[in-house]
Structures are given as structure tokens and as C-alpha cells.
Amino acid sequence: MTPSRREVIAGIGASAALAMTGVPVRAQFPGGGRVRVIDIHGHYTTAPDALREFRQKQLAAVADPSQAPARAMLNFSDDQIRASVQQQLDFQRERGTDITLFSPTAGAMGHHLGNAATSLEWSQVCNDLIHRVCTLYPNNFIGVGQLPQSPGVSPANCAAELERIVNQLGFVGVNVNPDPSGAHWRDPPITDRYWYPLYEKLVELDVPAMLHVSASANPNFQGTGGHYIAGDTTVFMQLLMSDLFKDFPALRVIIPHGGGAIPFHWGRYRGLAQDMKRPPLTELLKNVYFDTCVYHRQGIELLLKTVPIDNIMFASEVVGAVRGIDPESGYHYDDTKRYIDAMTFLSETDRQKIFADNARRVYRLKV
Amino acid sequence: MTPSRREVIAGIGASAALAMTGVPVRAQFPGGGRVRVIDIHGHYTTAPDALREFRQKQLAAVADPSQAPARAMLNFSDDQIRASVQQQLDFQRERGTDITLFSPTAGAMGHHLGNAATSLEWSQVCNDLIHRVCTLYPNNFIGVGQLPQSPGVSPANCAAELERIVNQLGFVGVNVNPDPSGAHWRDPPITDRYWYPLYEKLVELDVPAMLHVSASANPNFQGTGGHYIAGDTTVFMQLLMSDLFKDFPALRVIIPHGGGAIPFHWGRYRGLAQDMKRPPLTELLKNVYFDTCVYHRQGIELLLKTVPIDNIMFASEVVGAVRGIDPESGYHYDDTKRYIDAMTFLSETDRQKIFADNARRVYRLKV
């Protein structure tokens, strides 16, 4: 029996999962049952190779239906799934992260490829795999989904899969791609009423959305260093100019990668809001959050000293955009916990907010 | 007789200009003849209204040639020109900036509008106006130009106007729009050989280019807060992935607006370069510079502590993107000199590099 979403996020899901899978219950966490560090931004970039093969066949089938892959090729054994997330588990243990909000590889969502049917199948497949990981390791991973978006297709189209992942799979959030066209930016801005059916469903289900672009099909935009950061930035500017949160006061969105350029240019955005007779940024921060995927100490310091602490959630984007070890520090660039640990100006309360309390509030987590 | 470029940038142009216009020579600067603070990024956003009217007629004439404006409508008197830059002069005096590298309004370049002929006329008109300002106030303004770029048209097309503004008008640099399509990003990346004829001419003339986008025609990108900052970021990533500066070791480019998101995500870009087996960012910094158009103190601090000082040039983008007064400080957001003055960790040598020496080197200035 699949536990309901409320059971999962209440942590009761852990014992339900135990009954199903035999993995330890959440009470075994060091520190007495509550997690201390929640990473809100991890991707399943280490999924078994067959997933990539499935996708290649699936895309080939758009032109030639005889290429269509069977879902059976994704019937991984538990051991295969376990092996595929071992690196994630190692990083959690080494770095001191307790649990990760875990979603399909963002760059592989590829909403610009194929059509709406392709995106639906691909979303189901990827979300189901996330669910398998979360079911095997309920103490380490909580599911976040991807949606069957497609350029030019109404986001209303995503409602059924969103309901499924939240109500049936117990996912606590979703990645929404603000540019399904793949760095061509051909769909309306995310503040356009075009997107409202999706927001209505997000509010109804009470889950937040990370506004996370996918791969770039435009040679001007490299993915992880170009399109991602440019996308984060322009999406925030869209929000700044709109009354979206007047229409959806309960909607919560996360701008990943430390908010793109926004914290660095905080004065610019404060000033632009003022020049445009918009409310101050603090008003926007009732609904907008940033993660800490910023890969050097100076950047993290600026983020924490500029954006209100209540709006910052710990994240590393592991295993993700940058995989190397910084020769200057001897540690991985994306070991963001280390940078935050070094911020001695943070109070214990603020540190706890960044590492867990804000995520509990925004994602309605009970862990 | 128009002074040659070498005369102008040697400061001799000031006396030539004196002979023409009767304004004081450069030796009258406080401090004995050499400027202390050079603002490398100022736009003529306060040009007389007739310039906008000219442009409207010019664009209307693309469909209906009978609308074509006469250049005579831009025959402003010296007093009209003087009045139009009074705000700039006031800001220079109040803030302690000695001289500004002054270019046409970036957002008004609008290369995506009209066609190559439209862009050529518009560039000539705007550059000529900059020249008039610089001729009237040789102690306050040095010219930087715009180019007759047009989407899908080879940048080789810009060579003649570039030669004119450098050799005949004495301009010391030029704004190159990395996205002439107006936030649709339809032309090749700036590292593509498509752009090489322009780089050959820049190297031949020994002038640097600020890579500055213009207005956005894509509703996803607001201009000054969306397209500008996203453009700066993606252009740097293009450079990071290419061997452009192996082909053009003498080419110098400036990424405006503090380099977009780059300094904030310095660790990400260091890590991406490493993962991609590219040279370290320090290699790129032999040819790439950032300005200080970052409108809050935390941002400026990060910039100065992250990017090598030799690669940072003072700028304010006045009168520009953000015009208001920050209620928290009581000063204009874009009074960037104030933030730098507050950085007590800077040595006098470093401060001088940021305020003037780096600009002298990059733009070959003798002021």
C-alpha cells in the first residue's frame, strides 16, 4: 500500500516504508529523530545508464514509432537502484547532510524535445524512478518531480502528473521549467495567465515549485553556466514586475542557484522596483525563496548577508553542475555546507533556519 | 580640423577642442592635469527629445519611406547639447568623477529594429551626437560608439563605422551587442567565426569592446534587470568555452554590470572551466574586464574581493538603469563611487587601478 502524501511528509511514511522495504525508520537519525540538514536541491544524475538509453529511443520514436522503448527496460532491481545512489549517500555522510529533496536530472527534462506525449511518458518514468529511490531510502531522500511541459502546450496539461506525484508518490515539490522551449524563451513569461492553471494546482496541493530551466537548445546559452543562471535571473525580474502573488498569495517558488544574479545585484533590483513603482522586494519575499547553490565562500557570504535568512534554504545541487574539487580548498566546489559552516556571523537560530527550518516551512515537511 | 584619435586620447585633443569650442583645457583638472576617476560606462540617455522623434520616424520609414526624417532635425545648438548633459556634469561634480567614457543609450541601439541601413544611419546619428558632447566638453567626456549591427547581417558590416568613430571622431571604444536579435538570441555566439571580421578590426584599431546588449523584444526578458544581466552572464560563459583569445590575443572585452552573475558565481565558473578541461579563469582575465555597475555595497565588496583588481574598472552607468535614491542610504543607487570609497581593505594602489589606471591601460587613454 502506498502511503498517502500526508503520511509520508509526516514521517509516518518512514515506518510505512519500513514495512514495505525493510529500511531503517527515521527515528534512527543522529540527534533524536529530527533531521538537522535538509538539502532541497539534489538531482538523480547518477541514474542507471538504461534511463538514458530509454530516452534516446523515446526521442527517436517521435519520428519512427518502431523505435519506441519498452518501459520494461527500466525494471531495475533494488540493488541497481541502491548502487546508483551510492555516491549521493556517500556525499550526504561525508558532508553532514541528512536528507535530500531529490528530483530527476534538470538538464535531462528536455521539454523542448519531442511533444506533449513524449514529455508525459518521460516525466512519469523519471518521477517513478525518484519514487523508487525515496522508497528504498526514506531517511535520505524525499521526492520532487518533473512535469510534462511542452512548448506551446498549456501548463494545464501538467495537472494530472502533478496530482499523481503529490497524492500517490508523496512528493513535496516540483521543478517547473520557466522556458520549455530550451533557451529560446518562446513561451509566455511565468507571470502570464497562461501559467495560471498550473499555479492553481500547486496551491490546491500546497506544494512549492522550484523554477528550474532544463537543457539549452540555443548555442548562445551553455546549460549549467549560461542558461541556468540567466534563467534564474530573468525569472526573478518577471516576478518583480507582476502581481502574480496577489492572485496566488499561497504560491511558493524557489529560485535555484542562489537566485542567479539577483543577490549580487540586490541594489539594482531594489532600485528597479522603486523606479517602476513596484512594491519593495520584501513584499516579493513572502513567496520567493533562494537556495544556497553558490560554489564559493564570498558568494555564500553575500547571499546570507543580503537576502533575509528566512528566504534561504540549504542546497548543493549534488551530484550536479560542478563535480570537481577546488584545488585552492581541497574540497568539492559544490560542498556548500562547508561555506555556510564557515559563516561565523550566523546565529544558531539562523543556521537552523537555513539548514532545515525554512525548508520545513516552505515544503511543509515534518522531518 | 578634427583632431586625430591619437591626439584626442593623448589629451592633446583637449587643446584642439579648445581652439574649436573655447572650453577649458584638460590641465585645469584638480590634481594637476591627470584625472583621478574615470567612469568607463555612461550613456547619453538625456539626449534632446528630437533624437527619439527622429528614431520613431526612421523606424516608421522602414515600411513607409515618406516618413523618413531629415537629419536637419538633429541640428541642435551648442546650448541644447550643453543643457542635455547638465545632469551628467552635475553627477560628475557631486560624486567626484572626473571624466566619463560616454556612449549612446545602450537600450536604444535597438539593432533588432529595421534593417542594416536603418542601423547604419542610427549609429551615425548617435555617434555624431556623442562626438558633439565630447567636443563641447573634452575634459568630461570621451567617446565610445555604437555599431550598425543587424540580426543575420555579418558584423563585417560594422567595420566602416568603427573606423570612422575611432579614426575621425577619436572614440576610444565601442559597445558591441552580443545579441542583435533583441533577446531572441538568434545570431551565433560571440565566439563564432561569424564575428571575427569585427574582432580583426577592433584589434587593428586597438580599441576594446564592451559587450552590451540592447533592448529586449522578448517579453520574457525585461531590459535593464533581465536581458542585461542575463546577457552579461551568458556571454562570459561563451568566452569561457572558447579559444577566441588564442585567435585574438590583443582583443580586450568588458563585461558590464559587474560581469552579470559571474563574480557571484565565481566558484561555479572556476569549477565549470575545470570540469570542461578549459584553462583557469585567470587565463581568460588577460582579455576580459568587468565594470563596477553594481548598486549595493555587498555586491561591490564581493566583486572587489573575488575578481582580480587589475580586471575591474570603475563605472556607474549614469544616467541609466536605476535612477532613484536608496531610502536606506539617502544616496542614489547608482552612486557606485561611494561603495568603493567605503571599501577600507583596498590599498591606495588598488583604488587607483580601479578608478583610473586599469581604464588607461585597457582603453589606451592618456588622460
PDB file of N, CA and C in Angstrom, chain B residues 219-302:
ATOM      1  N   PRO B 219       9.250  39.188 -24.532  1.00  0.00           N
ATOM      2  CA  PRO B 219       8.556  39.528 -23.275  1.00  0.00           C
ATOM      3  C   PRO B 219       9.104  38.774 -22.063  1.00  0.00           C
ATOM      4  N   ASN B 220       9.874  37.711 -22.291  1.00  0.00           N
ATOM      5  CA  ASN B 220      10.461  37.014 -21.143  1.00  0.00           C
ATOM      6  C   ASN B 220      11.569  37.826 -20.476  1.00  0.00           C
ATOM      7  N   PHE B 221      12.189  38.708 -21.238  1.00  0.00           N
ATOM      8  CA  PHE B 221      13.335  39.449 -20.710  1.00  0.00           C
ATOM      9  C   PHE B 221      13.008  40.928 -20.560  1.00  0.00           C
ATOM     10  N   GLN B 222      12.788  41.366 -19.333  1.00  0.00           N
ATOM     11  CA  GLN B 222      12.792  42.807 -19.118  1.00  0.00           C
ATOM     12  C   GLN B 222      14.200  43.295 -19.468  1.00  0.00           C
ATOM     13  N   GLY B 223      14.339  44.561 -19.848  1.00  0.00           N
ATOM     14  CA  GLY B 223      15.630  45.036 -20.336  1.00  0.00           C
ATOM     15  C   GLY B 223      16.726  45.124 -19.280  1.00  0.00           C
ATOM     16  N   THR B 224      16.677  46.180 -18.492  1.00  0.00           N
ATOM     17  CA  THR B 224      17.809  46.513 -17.610  1.00  0.00           C
ATOM     18  C   THR B 224      18.018  45.538 -16.459  1.00  0.00           C
ATOM     19  N   GLY B 225      16.969  44.807 -16.078  1.00  0.00           N
ATOM     20  CA  GLY B 225      17.121  43.859 -14.974  1.00  0.00           C
ATOM     21  C   GLY B 225      17.132  42.407 -15.425  1.00  0.00           C
ATOM     22  N   GLY B 226      16.610  42.160 -16.625  1.00  0.00           N
ATOM     23  CA  GLY B 226      16.559  40.789 -17.128  1.00  0.00           C
ATOM     24  C   GLY B 226      17.607  40.545 -18.206  1.00  0.00           C
ATOM     25  N   HIS B 227      17.374  41.138 -19.363  1.00  0.00           N
ATOM     26  CA  HIS B 227      18.228  40.881 -20.528  1.00  0.00           C
ATOM     27  C   HIS B 227      19.674  41.313 -20.289  1.00  0.00           C
ATOM     28  N   TYR B 228      19.864  42.484 -19.689  1.00  0.00           N
ATOM     29  CA  TYR B 228      21.230  42.984 -19.481  1.00  0.00           C
ATOM     30  C   TYR B 228      22.047  41.986 -18.650  1.00  0.00           C
ATOM     31  N   ILE B 229      21.502  41.610 -17.521  1.00  0.00           N
ATOM     32  CA  ILE B 229      22.281  40.794 -16.574  1.00  0.00           C
ATOM     33  C   ILE B 229      22.393  39.357 -17.087  1.00  0.00           C
ATOM     34  N   ALA B 230      21.327  38.848 -17.674  1.00  0.00           N
ATOM     35  CA  ALA B 230      21.378  37.507 -18.271  1.00  0.00           C
ATOM     36  C   ALA B 230      22.372  37.494 -19.432  1.00  0.00           C
ATOM     37  N   GLY B 231      22.362  38.558 -20.226  1.00  0.00           N
ATOM     38  CA  GLY B 231      23.272  38.641 -21.368  1.00  0.00           C
ATOM     39  C   GLY B 231      24.731  38.674 -20.927  1.00  0.00           C
ATOM     40  N   ASP B 232      25.037  39.498 -19.944  1.00  0.00           N
ATOM     41  CA  ASP B 232      26.410  39.559 -19.429  1.00  0.00           C
ATOM     42  C   ASP B 232      26.884  38.169 -19.014  1.00  0.00           C
ATOM     43  N   THR B 233      25.996  37.454 -18.345  1.00  0.00           N
ATOM     44  CA  THR B 233      26.352  36.156 -17.786  1.00  0.00           C
ATOM     45  C   THR B 233      26.607  35.133 -18.881  1.00  0.00           C
ATOM     46  N   THR B 234      25.704  35.075 -19.835  1.00  0.00           N
ATOM     47  CA  THR B 234      25.837  34.034 -20.858  1.00  0.00           C
ATOM     48  C   THR B 234      27.006  34.310 -21.793  1.00  0.00           C
ATOM     49  N   VAL B 235      27.297  35.600 -21.996  1.00  0.00           N
ATOM     50  CA  VAL B 235      28.415  35.964 -22.860  1.00  0.00           C
ATOM     51  C   VAL B 235      29.747  35.540 -22.222  1.00  0.00           C
ATOM     52  N   PHE B 236      29.860  35.710 -20.912  1.00  0.00           N
ATOM     53  CA  PHE B 236      31.081  35.261 -20.235  1.00  0.00           C
ATOM     54  C   PHE B 236      31.234  33.752 -20.393  1.00  0.00           C
ATOM     55  N   MET B 237      30.128  33.033 -20.255  1.00  0.00           N
ATOM     56  CA  MET B 237      30.193  31.579 -20.382  1.00  0.00           C
ATOM     57  C   MET B 237      30.602  31.187 -21.804  1.00  0.00           C
ATOM     58  N   GLN B 238      30.147  31.939 -22.793  1.00  0.00           N
ATOM     59  CA  GLN B 238      30.597  31.677 -24.172  1.00  0.00           C
ATOM     60  C   GLN B 238      32.116  31.816 -24.267  1.00  0.00           C
ATOM     61  N   LEU B 239      32.618  32.883 -23.682  1.00  0.00           N
ATOM     62  CA  LEU B 239      34.070  33.119 -23.729  1.00  0.00           C
ATOM     63  C   LEU B 239      34.831  32.009 -23.022  1.00  0.00           C
ATOM     64  N   LEU B 240      34.295  31.582 -21.878  1.00  0.00           N
ATOM     65  CA  LEU B 240      34.956  30.539 -21.087  1.00  0.00           C
ATOM     66  C   LEU B 240      35.159  29.262 -21.906  1.00  0.00           C
ATOM     67  N   MET B 241      34.215  28.973 -22.783  1.00  0.00           N
ATOM     68  CA  MET B 241      34.268  27.710 -23.520  1.00  0.00           C
ATOM     69  C   MET B 241      35.078  27.802 -24.812  1.00  0.00           C
ATOM     70  N   SER B 242      35.540  28.982 -25.160  1.00  0.00           N
ATOM     71  CA  SER B 242      36.133  29.141 -26.496  1.00  0.00           C
ATOM     72  C   SER B 242      37.614  29.496 -26.451  1.00  0.00           C
ATOM     73  N   ASP B 243      38.237  29.399 -27.613  1.00  0.00           N
ATOM     74  CA  ASP B 243      39.634  29.801 -27.768  1.00  0.00           C
ATOM     75  C   ASP B 243      39.738  31.146 -28.486  1.00  0.00           C
ATOM     76  N   LEU B 244      38.708  31.952 -28.331  1.00  0.00           N
ATOM     77  CA  LEU B 244      38.683  33.239 -29.038  1.00  0.00           C
ATOM     78  C   LEU B 244      39.972  34.040 -28.836  1.00  0.00           C
ATOM     79  N   PHE B 245      40.459  34.056 -27.600  1.00  0.00           N
ATOM     80  CA  PHE B 245      41.611  34.926 -27.329  1.00  0.00           C
ATOM     81  C   PHE B 245      42.939  34.288 -27.729  1.00  0.00           C
ATOM     82  N   LYS B 246      42.877  33.013 -28.111  1.00  0.00           N
ATOM     83  CA  LYS B 246      44.065  32.456 -28.776  1.00  0.00           C
ATOM     84  C   LYS B 246      44.155  33.044 -30.175  1.00  0.00           C
ATOM     85  N   ASP B 247      42.973  33.223 -30.799  1.00  0.00           N
ATOM     86  CA  ASP B 247      42.955  33.794 -32.143  1.00  0.00           C
ATOM     87  C   ASP B 247      43.157  35.310 -32.120  1.00  0.00           C
ATOM     88  N   PHE B 248      42.732  35.932 -31.009  1.00  0.00           N
ATOM     89  CA  PHE B 248      42.861  37.394 -30.900  1.00  0.00           C
ATOM     90  C   PHE B 248      43.472  37.772 -29.553  1.00  0.00           C
ATOM     91  N   PRO B 249      44.754  37.507 -29.390  1.00  0.00           N
ATOM     92  CA  PRO B 249      45.365  37.764 -28.074  1.00  0.00           C
ATOM     93  C   PRO B 249      45.328  39.240 -27.668  1.00  0.00           C
ATOM     94  N   ALA B 250      45.182  40.136 -28.631  1.00  0.00           N
ATOM     95  CA  ALA B 250      45.194  41.562 -28.289  1.00  0.00           C
ATOM     96  C   ALA B 250      43.787  42.124 -28.077  1.00  0.00           C
ATOM     97  N   LEU B 251      42.766  41.283 -28.270  1.00  0.00           N
ATOM     98  CA  LEU B 251      41.387  41.757 -28.123  1.00  0.00           C
ATOM     99  C   LEU B 251      41.041  41.934 -26.650  1.00  0.00           C
ATOM    100  N   ARG B 252      40.411  43.056 -26.348  1.00  0.00           N
ATOM    101  CA  ARG B 252      40.022  43.329 -24.957  1.00  0.00           C
ATOM    102  C   ARG B 252      38.513  43.560 -24.909  1.00  0.00           C
ATOM    103  N   VAL B 253      37.838  42.821 -24.024  1.00  0.00           N
ATOM    104  CA  VAL B 253      36.387  42.994 -23.895  1.00  0.00           C
ATOM    105  C   VAL B 253      36.021  43.290 -22.441  1.00  0.00           C
ATOM    106  N   ILE B 254      34.980  44.071 -22.297  1.00  0.00           N
ATOM    107  CA  ILE B 254      34.478  44.421 -20.973  1.00  0.00           C
ATOM    108  C   ILE B 254      33.080  43.835 -20.825  1.00  0.00           C
ATOM    109  N   ILE B 255      32.858  43.111 -19.742  1.00  0.00           N
ATOM    110  CA  ILE B 255      31.512  42.649 -19.415  1.00  0.00           C
ATOM    111  C   ILE B 255      30.936  43.679 -18.443  1.00  0.00           C
ATOM    112  N   PRO B 256      29.877  44.364 -18.837  1.00  0.00           N
ATOM    113  CA  PRO B 256      29.357  45.442 -17.987  1.00  0.00           C
ATOM    114  C   PRO B 256      28.539  44.901 -16.815  1.00  0.00           C
ATOM    115  N   HIS B 257      27.996  45.826 -16.037  1.00  0.00           N
ATOM    116  CA  HIS B 257      27.131  45.484 -14.909  1.00  0.00           C
ATOM    117  C   HIS B 257      27.824  44.475 -13.995  1.00  0.00           C
ATOM    118  N   GLY B 258      29.055  44.816 -13.677  1.00  0.00           N
ATOM    119  CA  GLY B 258      29.805  43.981 -12.738  1.00  0.00           C
ATOM    120  C   GLY B 258      30.019  42.566 -13.228  1.00  0.00           C
ATOM    121  N   GLY B 259      29.822  42.333 -14.522  1.00  0.00           N
ATOM    122  CA  GLY B 259      30.002  40.981 -15.058  1.00  0.00           C
ATOM    123  C   GLY B 259      28.762  40.120 -14.902  1.00  0.00           C
ATOM    124  N   GLY B 260      27.576  40.766 -14.779  1.00  0.00           N
ATOM    125  CA  GLY B 260      26.343  39.977 -14.637  1.00  0.00           C
ATOM    126  C   GLY B 260      26.397  39.164 -13.358  1.00  0.00           C
ATOM    127  N   ALA B 261      26.183  37.869 -13.486  1.00  0.00           N
ATOM    128  CA  ALA B 261      26.199  36.989 -12.309  1.00  0.00           C
ATOM    129  C   ALA B 261      27.578  36.397 -12.034  1.00  0.00           C
ATOM    130  N   ILE B 262      28.541  36.664 -12.890  1.00  0.00           N
ATOM    131  CA  ILE B 262      29.813  35.924 -12.861  1.00  0.00           C
ATOM    132  C   ILE B 262      30.551  36.009 -11.516  1.00  0.00           C
ATOM    133  N   PRO B 263      30.810  37.196 -11.002  1.00  0.00           N
ATOM    134  CA  PRO B 263      31.575  37.226  -9.738  1.00  0.00           C
ATOM    135  C   PRO B 263      30.841  36.518  -8.597  1.00  0.00           C
ATOM    136  N   PHE B 264      29.523  36.633  -8.554  1.00  0.00           N
ATOM    137  CA  PHE B 264      28.740  35.964  -7.504  1.00  0.00           C
ATOM    138  C   PHE B 264      28.900  34.448  -7.597  1.00  0.00           C
ATOM    139  N   HIS B 265      29.006  33.962  -8.821  1.00  0.00           N
ATOM    140  CA  HIS B 265      29.133  32.517  -9.042  1.00  0.00           C
ATOM    141  C   HIS B 265      30.555  32.140  -9.471  1.00  0.00           C
ATOM    142  N   TRP B 266      31.517  32.877  -8.999  1.00  0.00           N
ATOM    143  CA  TRP B 266      32.917  32.672  -9.395  1.00  0.00           C
ATOM    144  C   TRP B 266      33.362  31.220  -9.208  1.00  0.00           C
ATOM    145  N   GLY B 267      32.963  30.617  -8.112  1.00  0.00           N
ATOM    146  CA  GLY B 267      33.334  29.225  -7.861  1.00  0.00           C
ATOM    147  C   GLY B 267      32.712  28.296  -8.882  1.00  0.00           C
ATOM    148  N   ARG B 268      31.476  28.573  -9.262  1.00  0.00           N
ATOM    149  CA  ARG B 268      30.815  27.777 -10.301  1.00  0.00           C
ATOM    150  C   ARG B 268      31.597  27.852 -11.604  1.00  0.00           C
ATOM    151  N   TYR B 269      32.012  29.052 -11.981  1.00  0.00           N
ATOM    152  CA  TYR B 269      32.712  29.201 -13.268  1.00  0.00           C
ATOM    153  C   TYR B 269      34.132  28.655 -13.198  1.00  0.00           C
ATOM    154  N   ARG B 270      34.773  28.788 -12.061  1.00  0.00           N
ATOM    155  CA  ARG B 270      36.084  28.145 -11.899  1.00  0.00           C
ATOM    156  C   ARG B 270      35.915  26.631 -12.036  1.00  0.00           C
ATOM    157  N   GLY B 271      34.875  26.114 -11.379  1.00  0.00           N
ATOM    158  CA  GLY B 271      34.640  24.675 -11.425  1.00  0.00           C
ATOM    159  C   GLY B 271      34.223  24.179 -12.794  1.00  0.00           C
ATOM    160  N   LEU B 272      33.393  24.945 -13.484  1.00  0.00           N
ATOM    161  CA  LEU B 272      32.981  24.543 -14.834  1.00  0.00           C
ATOM    162  C   LEU B 272      34.181  24.529 -15.780  1.00  0.00           C
ATOM    163  N   ALA B 273      35.027  25.546 -15.673  1.00  0.00           N
ATOM    164  CA  ALA B 273      36.230  25.582 -16.514  1.00  0.00           C
ATOM    165  C   ALA B 273      37.077  24.335 -16.257  1.00  0.00           C
ATOM    166  N   GLN B 274      37.194  23.998 -14.996  1.00  0.00           N
ATOM    167  CA  GLN B 274      37.991  22.819 -14.619  1.00  0.00           C
ATOM    168  C   GLN B 274      37.358  21.531 -15.152  1.00  0.00           C
ATOM    169  N   ASP B 275      36.052  21.363 -14.923  1.00  0.00           N
ATOM    170  CA  ASP B 275      35.356  20.159 -15.414  1.00  0.00           C
ATOM    171  C   ASP B 275      35.467  20.029 -16.929  1.00  0.00           C
ATOM    172  N   MET B 276      35.417  21.176 -17.620  1.00  0.00           N
ATOM    173  CA  MET B 276      35.454  21.153 -19.092  1.00  0.00           C
ATOM    174  C   MET B 276      36.871  21.123 -19.646  1.00  0.00           C
ATOM    175  N   LYS B 277      37.859  20.992 -18.752  1.00  0.00           N
ATOM    176  CA  LYS B 277      39.271  20.978 -19.170  1.00  0.00           C
ATOM    177  C   LYS B 277      39.649  22.257 -19.913  1.00  0.00           C
ATOM    178  N   ARG B 278      39.041  23.334 -19.486  1.00  0.00           N
ATOM    179  CA  ARG B 278      39.393  24.628 -20.043  1.00  0.00           C
ATOM    180  C   ARG B 278      40.491  25.250 -19.167  1.00  0.00           C
ATOM    181  N   PRO B 279      41.197  26.264 -19.664  1.00  0.00           N
ATOM    182  CA  PRO B 279      42.183  26.936 -18.809  1.00  0.00           C
ATOM    183  C   PRO B 279      41.499  27.597 -17.613  1.00  0.00           C
ATOM    184  N   PRO B 280      42.226  27.856 -16.541  1.00  0.00           N
ATOM    185  CA  PRO B 280      41.618  28.552 -15.397  1.00  0.00           C
ATOM    186  C   PRO B 280      41.153  29.954 -15.800  1.00  0.00           C
ATOM    187  N   LEU B 281      40.229  30.500 -15.017  1.00  0.00           N
ATOM    188  CA  LEU B 281      39.662  31.809 -15.353  1.00  0.00           C
ATOM    189  C   LEU B 281      40.741  32.887 -15.465  1.00  0.00           C
ATOM    190  N   THR B 282      41.812  32.722 -14.725  1.00  0.00           N
ATOM    191  CA  THR B 282      42.888  33.727 -14.783  1.00  0.00           C
ATOM    192  C   THR B 282      43.398  33.903 -16.217  1.00  0.00           C
ATOM    193  N   GLU B 283      43.345  32.832 -16.975  1.00  0.00           N
ATOM    194  CA  GLU B 283      43.779  32.909 -18.377  1.00  0.00           C
ATOM    195  C   GLU B 283      42.835  33.829 -19.163  1.00  0.00           C
ATOM    196  N   LEU B 284      41.534  33.642 -18.923  1.00  0.00           N
ATOM    197  CA  LEU B 284      40.523  34.466 -19.590  1.00  0.00           C
ATOM    198  C   LEU B 284      40.690  35.946 -19.214  1.00  0.00           C
ATOM    199  N   LEU B 285      41.152  36.172 -18.000  1.00  0.00           N
ATOM    200  CA  LEU B 285      41.229  37.544 -17.490  1.00  0.00           C
ATOM    201  C   LEU B 285      42.378  38.342 -18.100  1.00  0.00           C
ATOM    202  N   LYS B 286      43.124  37.714 -18.992  1.00  0.00           N
ATOM    203  CA  LYS B 286      44.099  38.505 -19.759  1.00  0.00           C
ATOM    204  C   LYS B 286      43.393  39.388 -20.787  1.00  0.00           C
ATOM    205  N   ASN B 287      42.142  39.045 -21.084  1.00  0.00           N
ATOM    206  CA  ASN B 287      41.407  39.764 -22.129  1.00  0.00           C
ATOM    207  C   ASN B 287      40.034  40.269 -21.695  1.00  0.00           C
ATOM    208  N   VAL B 288      39.576  39.851 -20.517  1.00  0.00           N
ATOM    209  CA  VAL B 288      38.207  40.154 -20.108  1.00  0.00           C
ATOM    210  C   VAL B 288      38.212  41.015 -18.845  1.00  0.00           C
ATOM    211  N   TYR B 289      37.407  42.073 -18.875  1.00  0.00           N
ATOM    212  CA  TYR B 289      37.344  43.018 -17.756  1.00  0.00           C
ATOM    213  C   TYR B 289      35.904  43.207 -17.307  1.00  0.00           C
ATOM    214  N   PHE B 290      35.744  43.657 -16.070  1.00  0.00           N
ATOM    215  CA  PHE B 290      34.410  43.922 -15.521  1.00  0.00           C
ATOM    216  C   PHE B 290      34.330  45.380 -15.093  1.00  0.00           C
ATOM    217  N   ASP B 291      33.143  45.948 -15.187  1.00  0.00           N
ATOM    218  CA  ASP B 291      32.969  47.283 -14.620  1.00  0.00           C
ATOM    219  C   ASP B 291      32.324  47.169 -13.237  1.00  0.00           C
ATOM    220  N   THR B 292      32.141  48.307 -12.590  1.00  0.00           N
ATOM    221  CA  THR B 292      31.626  48.300 -11.208  1.00  0.00           C
ATOM    222  C   THR B 292      30.166  48.745 -11.120  1.00  0.00           C
ATOM    223  N   CYS B 293      29.383  48.491 -12.157  1.00  0.00           N
ATOM    224  CA  CYS B 293      27.967  48.874 -12.107  1.00  0.00           C
ATOM    225  C   CYS B 293      27.182  47.862 -11.278  1.00  0.00           C
ATOM    226  N   VAL B 294      27.422  47.876  -9.998  1.00  0.00           N
ATOM    227  CA  VAL B 294      26.740  47.020  -9.032  1.00  0.00           C
ATOM    228  C   VAL B 294      26.249  47.958  -7.933  1.00  0.00           C
ATOM    229  N   TYR B 295      24.936  47.925  -7.660  1.00  0.00           N
ATOM    230  CA  TYR B 295      24.332  49.038  -6.944  1.00  0.00           C
ATOM    231  C   TYR B 295      24.052  48.806  -5.464  1.00  0.00           C
ATOM    232  N   HIS B 296      24.934  48.058  -4.843  1.00  0.00           N
ATOM    233  CA  HIS B 296      24.878  47.997  -3.376  1.00  0.00           C
ATOM    234  C   HIS B 296      26.252  47.581  -2.858  1.00  0.00           C
ATOM    235  N   ARG B 297      26.471  47.896  -1.617  1.00  0.00           N
ATOM    236  CA  ARG B 297      27.797  47.757  -1.038  1.00  0.00           C
ATOM    237  C   ARG B 297      28.258  46.299  -0.968  1.00  0.00           C
ATOM    238  N   GLN B 298      27.361  45.387  -0.583  1.00  0.00           N
ATOM    239  CA  GLN B 298      27.740  43.971  -0.501  1.00  0.00           C
ATOM    240  C   GLN B 298      28.192  43.445  -1.860  1.00  0.00           C
ATOM    241  N   GLY B 299      27.498  43.875  -2.910  1.00  0.00           N
ATOM    242  CA  GLY B 299      27.851  43.422  -4.248  1.00  0.00           C
ATOM    243  C   GLY B 299      29.225  43.928  -4.670  1.00  0.00           C
ATOM    244  N   ILE B 300      29.463  45.193  -4.401  1.00  0.00           N
ATOM    245  CA  ILE B 300      30.774  45.774  -4.734  1.00  0.00           C
ATOM    246  C   ILE B 300      31.872  45.067  -3.939  1.00  0.00           C
ATOM    247  N   GLU B 301      31.597  44.785  -2.688  1.00  0.00           N
ATOM    248  CA  GLU B 301      32.607  44.112  -1.859  1.00  0.00           C
ATOM    249  C   GLU B 301      32.942  42.741  -2.452  1.00  0.00           C
ATOM    250  N   LEU B 302      31.912  41.979  -2.795  1.00  0.00           N
ATOM    251  CA  LEU B 302      32.169  40.676  -3.415  1.00  0.00           C
ATOM    252  C   LEU B 302      32.981  40.832  -4.704  1.00  0.00           C
TER     253      LEU B 302
END
